[in-house]
Coordinates of C-alpha atoms in Angstrom, one line a residue:
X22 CA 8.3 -35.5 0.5
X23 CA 6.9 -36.7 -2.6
X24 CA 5.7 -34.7 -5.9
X25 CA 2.4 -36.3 -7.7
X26 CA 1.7 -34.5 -11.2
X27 CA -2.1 -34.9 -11.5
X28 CA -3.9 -34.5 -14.5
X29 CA -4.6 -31.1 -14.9
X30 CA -1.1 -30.3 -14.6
X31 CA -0.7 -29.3 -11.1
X32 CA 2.1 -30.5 -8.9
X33 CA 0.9 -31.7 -5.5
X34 CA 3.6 -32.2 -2.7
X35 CA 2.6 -35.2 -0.7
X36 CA 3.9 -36.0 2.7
X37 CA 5.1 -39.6 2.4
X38 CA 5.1 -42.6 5.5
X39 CA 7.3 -45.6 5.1
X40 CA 6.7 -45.3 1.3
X41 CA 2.9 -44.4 1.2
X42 CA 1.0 -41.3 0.7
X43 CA 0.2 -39.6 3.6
X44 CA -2.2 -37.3 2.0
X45 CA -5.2 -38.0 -1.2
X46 CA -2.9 -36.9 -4.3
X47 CA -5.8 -36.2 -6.1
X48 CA -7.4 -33.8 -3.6
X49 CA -6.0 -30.6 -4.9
X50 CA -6.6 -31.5 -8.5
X51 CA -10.2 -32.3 -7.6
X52 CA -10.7 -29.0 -6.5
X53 CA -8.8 -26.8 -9.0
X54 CA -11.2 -29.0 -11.8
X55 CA -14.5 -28.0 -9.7
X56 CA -14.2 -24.7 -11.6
X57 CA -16.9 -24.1 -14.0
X58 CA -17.0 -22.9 -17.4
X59 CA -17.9 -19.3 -16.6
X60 CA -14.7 -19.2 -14.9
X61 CA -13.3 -16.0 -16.5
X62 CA -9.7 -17.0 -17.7
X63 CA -8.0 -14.8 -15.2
X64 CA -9.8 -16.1 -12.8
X65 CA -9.2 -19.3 -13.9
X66 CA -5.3 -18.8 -13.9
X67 CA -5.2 -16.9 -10.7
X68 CA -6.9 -19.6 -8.4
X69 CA -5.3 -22.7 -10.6
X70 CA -2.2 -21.3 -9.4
X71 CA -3.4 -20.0 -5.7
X72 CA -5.5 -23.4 -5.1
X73 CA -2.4 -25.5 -5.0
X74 CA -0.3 -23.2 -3.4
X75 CA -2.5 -22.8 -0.4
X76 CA -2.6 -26.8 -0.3
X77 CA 0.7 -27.2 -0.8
X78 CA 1.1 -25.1 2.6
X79 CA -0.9 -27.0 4.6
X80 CA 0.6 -30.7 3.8
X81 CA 3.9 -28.9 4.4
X82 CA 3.9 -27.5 7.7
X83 CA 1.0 -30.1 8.3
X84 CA -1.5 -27.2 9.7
X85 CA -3.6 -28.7 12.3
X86 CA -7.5 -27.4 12.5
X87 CA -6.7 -25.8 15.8
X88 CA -4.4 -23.3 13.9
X89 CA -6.3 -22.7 10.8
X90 CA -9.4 -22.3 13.1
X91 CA -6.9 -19.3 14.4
X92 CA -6.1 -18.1 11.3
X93 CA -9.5 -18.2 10.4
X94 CA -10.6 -16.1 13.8
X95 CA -7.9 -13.9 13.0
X96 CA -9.3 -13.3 9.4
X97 CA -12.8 -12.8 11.1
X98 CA -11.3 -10.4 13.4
X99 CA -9.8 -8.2 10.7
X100 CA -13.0 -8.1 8.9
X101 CA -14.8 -7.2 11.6
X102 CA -12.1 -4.0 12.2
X103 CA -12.3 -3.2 8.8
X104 CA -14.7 0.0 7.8
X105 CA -14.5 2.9 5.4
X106 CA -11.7 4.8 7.3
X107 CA -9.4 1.7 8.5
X108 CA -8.4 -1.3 6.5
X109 CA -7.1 -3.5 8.9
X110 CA -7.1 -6.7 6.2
X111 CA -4.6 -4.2 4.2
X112 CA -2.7 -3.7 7.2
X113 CA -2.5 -7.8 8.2
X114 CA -1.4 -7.9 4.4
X115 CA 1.2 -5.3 4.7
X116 CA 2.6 -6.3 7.8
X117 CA 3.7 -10.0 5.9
X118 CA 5.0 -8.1 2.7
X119 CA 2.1 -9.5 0.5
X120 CA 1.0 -5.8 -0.5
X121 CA 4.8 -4.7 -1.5
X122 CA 5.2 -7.6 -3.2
X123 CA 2.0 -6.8 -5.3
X124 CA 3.0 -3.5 -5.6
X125 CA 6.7 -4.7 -6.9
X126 CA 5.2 -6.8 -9.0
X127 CA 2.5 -4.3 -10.8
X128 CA 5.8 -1.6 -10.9
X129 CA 7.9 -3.8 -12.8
X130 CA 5.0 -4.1 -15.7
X131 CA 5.0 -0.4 -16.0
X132 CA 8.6 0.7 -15.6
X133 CA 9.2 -1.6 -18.6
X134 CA 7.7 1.1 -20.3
X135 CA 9.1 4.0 -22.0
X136 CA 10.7 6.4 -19.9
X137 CA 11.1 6.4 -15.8
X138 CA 7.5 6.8 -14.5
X139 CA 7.0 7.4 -10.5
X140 CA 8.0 4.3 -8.4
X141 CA 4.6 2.7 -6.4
X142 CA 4.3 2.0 -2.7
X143 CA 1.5 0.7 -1.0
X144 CA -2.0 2.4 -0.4
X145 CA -1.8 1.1 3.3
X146 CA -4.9 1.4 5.2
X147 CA -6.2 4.4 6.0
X148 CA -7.2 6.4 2.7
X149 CA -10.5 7.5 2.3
X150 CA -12.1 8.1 -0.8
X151 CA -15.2 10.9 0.6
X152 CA -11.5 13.5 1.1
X153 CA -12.0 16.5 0.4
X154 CA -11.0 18.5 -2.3
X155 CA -8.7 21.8 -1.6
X156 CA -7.1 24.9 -3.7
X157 CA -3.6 24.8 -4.7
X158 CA -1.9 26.5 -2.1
X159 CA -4.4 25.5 0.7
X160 CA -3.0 23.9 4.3
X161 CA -4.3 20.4 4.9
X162 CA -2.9 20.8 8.4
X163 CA -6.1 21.9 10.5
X164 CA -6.0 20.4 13.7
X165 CA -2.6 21.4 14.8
X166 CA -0.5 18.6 16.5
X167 CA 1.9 18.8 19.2
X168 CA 5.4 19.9 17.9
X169 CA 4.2 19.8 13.8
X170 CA 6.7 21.8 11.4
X171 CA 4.9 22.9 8.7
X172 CA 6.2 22.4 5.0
X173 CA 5.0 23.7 2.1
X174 CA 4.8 21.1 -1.0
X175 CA 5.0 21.5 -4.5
X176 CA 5.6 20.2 -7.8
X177 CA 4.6 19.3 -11.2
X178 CA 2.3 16.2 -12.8
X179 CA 4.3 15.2 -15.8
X180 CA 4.0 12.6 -18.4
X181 CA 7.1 10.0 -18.2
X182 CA 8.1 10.1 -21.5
X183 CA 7.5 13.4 -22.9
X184 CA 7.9 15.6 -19.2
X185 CA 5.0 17.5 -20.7
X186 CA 2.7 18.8 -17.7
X187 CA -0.2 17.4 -17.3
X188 CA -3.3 19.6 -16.6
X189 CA -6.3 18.8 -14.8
X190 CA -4.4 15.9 -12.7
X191 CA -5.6 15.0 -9.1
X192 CA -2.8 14.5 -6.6
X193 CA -4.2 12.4 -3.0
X194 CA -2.5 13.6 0.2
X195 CA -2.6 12.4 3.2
X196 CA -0.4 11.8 6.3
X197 CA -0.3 11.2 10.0
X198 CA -0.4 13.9 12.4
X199 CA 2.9 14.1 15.2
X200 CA 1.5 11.4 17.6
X201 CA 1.4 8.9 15.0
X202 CA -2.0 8.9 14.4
X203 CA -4.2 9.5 10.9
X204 CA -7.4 11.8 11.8
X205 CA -9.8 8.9 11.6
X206 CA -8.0 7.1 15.3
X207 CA -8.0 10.3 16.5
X208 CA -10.8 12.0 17.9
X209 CA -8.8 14.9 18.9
X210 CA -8.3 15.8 15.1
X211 CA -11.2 17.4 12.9
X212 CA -12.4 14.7 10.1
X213 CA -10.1 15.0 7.0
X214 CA -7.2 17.3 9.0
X215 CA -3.9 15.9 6.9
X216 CA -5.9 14.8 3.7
X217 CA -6.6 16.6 0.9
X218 CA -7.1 16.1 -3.1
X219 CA -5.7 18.9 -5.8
X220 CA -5.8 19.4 -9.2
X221 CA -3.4 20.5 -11.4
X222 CA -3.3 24.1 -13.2
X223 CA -2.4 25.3 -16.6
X224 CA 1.0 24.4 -16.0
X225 CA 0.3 20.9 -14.1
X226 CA 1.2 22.4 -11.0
X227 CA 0.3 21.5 -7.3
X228 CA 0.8 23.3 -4.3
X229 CA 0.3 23.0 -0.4
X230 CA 1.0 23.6 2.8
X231 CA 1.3 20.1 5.0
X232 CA 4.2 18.8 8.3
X233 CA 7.2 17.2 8.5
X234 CA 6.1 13.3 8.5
X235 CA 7.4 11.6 11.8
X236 CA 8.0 8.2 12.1
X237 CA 5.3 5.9 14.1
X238 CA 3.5 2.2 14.9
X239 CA 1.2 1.1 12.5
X240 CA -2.0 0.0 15.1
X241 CA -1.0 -2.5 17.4
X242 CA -4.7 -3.5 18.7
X243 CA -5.7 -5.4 16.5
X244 CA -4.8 -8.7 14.3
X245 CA -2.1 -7.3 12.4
X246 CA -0.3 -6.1 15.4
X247 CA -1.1 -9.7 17.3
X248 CA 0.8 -10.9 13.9
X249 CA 4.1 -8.2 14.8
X250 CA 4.0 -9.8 18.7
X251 CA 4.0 -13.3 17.7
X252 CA 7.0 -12.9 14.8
X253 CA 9.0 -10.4 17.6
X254 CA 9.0 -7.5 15.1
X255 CA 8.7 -3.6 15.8
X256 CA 5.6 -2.0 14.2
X257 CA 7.4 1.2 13.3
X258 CA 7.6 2.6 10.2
X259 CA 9.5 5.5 8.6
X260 CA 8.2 9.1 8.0
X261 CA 6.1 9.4 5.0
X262 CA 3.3 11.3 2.9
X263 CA 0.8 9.3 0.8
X264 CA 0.4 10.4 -2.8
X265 CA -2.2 9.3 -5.4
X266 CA -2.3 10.8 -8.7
X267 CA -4.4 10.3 -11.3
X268 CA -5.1 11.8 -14.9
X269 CA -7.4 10.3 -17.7
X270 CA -5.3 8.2 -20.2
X271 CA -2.7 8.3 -17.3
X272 CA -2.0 4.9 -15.5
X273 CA -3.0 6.2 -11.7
X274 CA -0.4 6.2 -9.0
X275 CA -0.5 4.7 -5.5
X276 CA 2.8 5.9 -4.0
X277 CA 4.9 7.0 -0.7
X278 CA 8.0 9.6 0.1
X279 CA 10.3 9.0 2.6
X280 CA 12.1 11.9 5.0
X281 CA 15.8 10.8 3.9
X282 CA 16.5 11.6 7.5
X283 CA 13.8 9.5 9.3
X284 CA 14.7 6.2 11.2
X285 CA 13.4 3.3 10.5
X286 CA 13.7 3.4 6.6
X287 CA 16.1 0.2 6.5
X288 CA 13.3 -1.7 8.4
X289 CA 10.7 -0.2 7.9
X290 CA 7.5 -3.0 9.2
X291 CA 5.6 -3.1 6.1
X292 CA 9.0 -3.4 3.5
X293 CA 7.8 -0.1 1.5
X294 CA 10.6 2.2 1.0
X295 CA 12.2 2.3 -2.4
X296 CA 15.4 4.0 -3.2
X297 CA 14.0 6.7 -5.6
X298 CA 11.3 7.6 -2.9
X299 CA 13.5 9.1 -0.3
X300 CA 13.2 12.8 -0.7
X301 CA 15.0 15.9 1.5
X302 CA 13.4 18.7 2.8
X303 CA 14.5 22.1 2.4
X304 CA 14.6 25.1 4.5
X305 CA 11.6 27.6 3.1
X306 CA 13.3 31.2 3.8
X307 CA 10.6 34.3 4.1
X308 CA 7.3 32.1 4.4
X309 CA 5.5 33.0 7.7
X310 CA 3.3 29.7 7.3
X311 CA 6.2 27.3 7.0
X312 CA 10.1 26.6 8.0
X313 CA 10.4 24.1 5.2
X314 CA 9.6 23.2 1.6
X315 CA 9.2 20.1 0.0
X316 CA 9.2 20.3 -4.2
X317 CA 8.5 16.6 -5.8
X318 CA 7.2 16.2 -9.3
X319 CA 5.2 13.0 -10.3
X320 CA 5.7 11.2 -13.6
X321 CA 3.1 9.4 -14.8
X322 CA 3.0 6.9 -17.6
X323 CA 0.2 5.9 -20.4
X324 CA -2.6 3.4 -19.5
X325 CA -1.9 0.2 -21.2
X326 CA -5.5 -0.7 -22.2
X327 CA -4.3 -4.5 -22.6
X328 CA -4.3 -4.9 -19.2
X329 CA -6.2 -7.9 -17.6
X330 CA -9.0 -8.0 -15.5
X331 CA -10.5 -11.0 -13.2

């Protein structure tokens, strides 16, 4: 394998034969220099970088059209599945690591920061933005599934470096009912059971009633799970409640807890699980609506207005 530097100062790797170029060492360059000049400079940086990578791929494994016809069908097909309740292009994304990686990636920006803000996780596919919005204190747990132990959950929205509550702060939850299933797969659920959005009071407080997360296989019918048959990988993952919380002048937080007593956190099929996101559950004494509690306060950090944009 040869390395051409073209002109723009991209490297393309070039299959060699008996000494020649296999492949057009100018192709790539070619391409990356078709850009015009209303190219915004992220843009321009992203797909400089992303351009040569993707070429790079194909002269190494030396992709025939017959597979990237199937990758392509397989991108059509997750499309296709994709609508405002399921994301299956997320999910074919998280299933390969590219969405943790992102989400390592965009972390590490903020915890340089001052102070320990909340650890990210994925979003993973299956928020929806038209959830309702519910009183502290309020069960998101309508549709009652088979063998669901209620826990009520708590906590505080705090800033990361001062621990000052934070009033007025929306926190997203949402999590699968006991067969595994979010309430838009299931028509045996009411829209929106598990899901709920709060706000904060005076003392950037949350409250609500919710279940014990149980592990389960992220959907196996479509491309995503095709992907987890071909690589012989399990689709499970670990137990887990989705949070997103938000507050003006507040970067917002996409972010997962883990039942610290849930299998599957060691391999878990869409690499998600941090350390600091494993909580315990507690047993809730006296509380005729719930056998366990769940108290978990977010730290959020300042928005750093320099941030880029495509």
């Amino acid at each position: 394998m040869a390395t051409t530097q073209n002109t723009n100062g991209t490297h393309t790797n070039t299959a060699t034969s008996g000494g020649k170029v296999q492949f057009d060492p100018n192709f790539t360059a070619n391409v990356v220099r078709a850009m015009g000049p209303k190219t915004s400079p992220r843009m321009r940086e992203v797909m400089s970088k992303l351009i040569p990578h993707l070429h790079d791929f194909a002269r190494e494994v030396e992709l025939t059209v017959d597979e990237w016809m199937e990758g392509v069908m397989l991108m059509a097909w997750a499309g296709q599945m994709t609508n405002d309740k399921r994301n299956e292009v997320q999910l074919v994304c998280d299933v390969v690591g590219l969405e943790s990686l992102v989400d390592e990636i965009t972390y590490k920006k903020a915890s340089e920061a001052e102070g320990a803000a909340t650890e990210s996780a994925i979003l993973g596919p299956f928020f929806r933005t038209d959830r309702p919005t519910r009183r502290n204190g309020e069960s998101i747990h309508i549709t009652k599934g088979e063998g669901a132990v209620d826990v009520y959950m708590y906590g505080r929205v705090v800033d990361n470096r001062t621990g000052l509550p934070l009033v007025g702060a929306s926190v997203d939850l949402w999590q699968a009912s006991t067969n595994g299933m979010y309430e838009q797969q299931d028509s045996a659920q009411v829209e929106h059971n598990l899901r709920g959005k709060f706000v904060t009071d005076e003392n950037g407080e949350y409250a609500c009633y919710l279940i014990k997360p149980t592990p389960y296989p992220v959907p196996f019918d479509g491309p995503a799970g095709k992907l987890l048959q071909l690589m012989d990988r399990h689709p499970y993952r670990p137990a887990h409640i989705h949070i997103i919380a938000q507050k003006e002048g507040y970067e917002p937080l996409t972010t997962q807890i883990y039942d610290s007593e849930s299998d599957y956190l060691d391999n878990d099929s869409v690499f998600a699980v941090k350390d600091s996101l494993v909580v315990k559950f507690d047993p809730r004494p006296n509380d005729p609506q719930a056998s366990w509690e769940l108290h978990y306060d977010v730290r959020l950090a300042p928005s750093d207005p320099a941030k880029s944009r495509l």
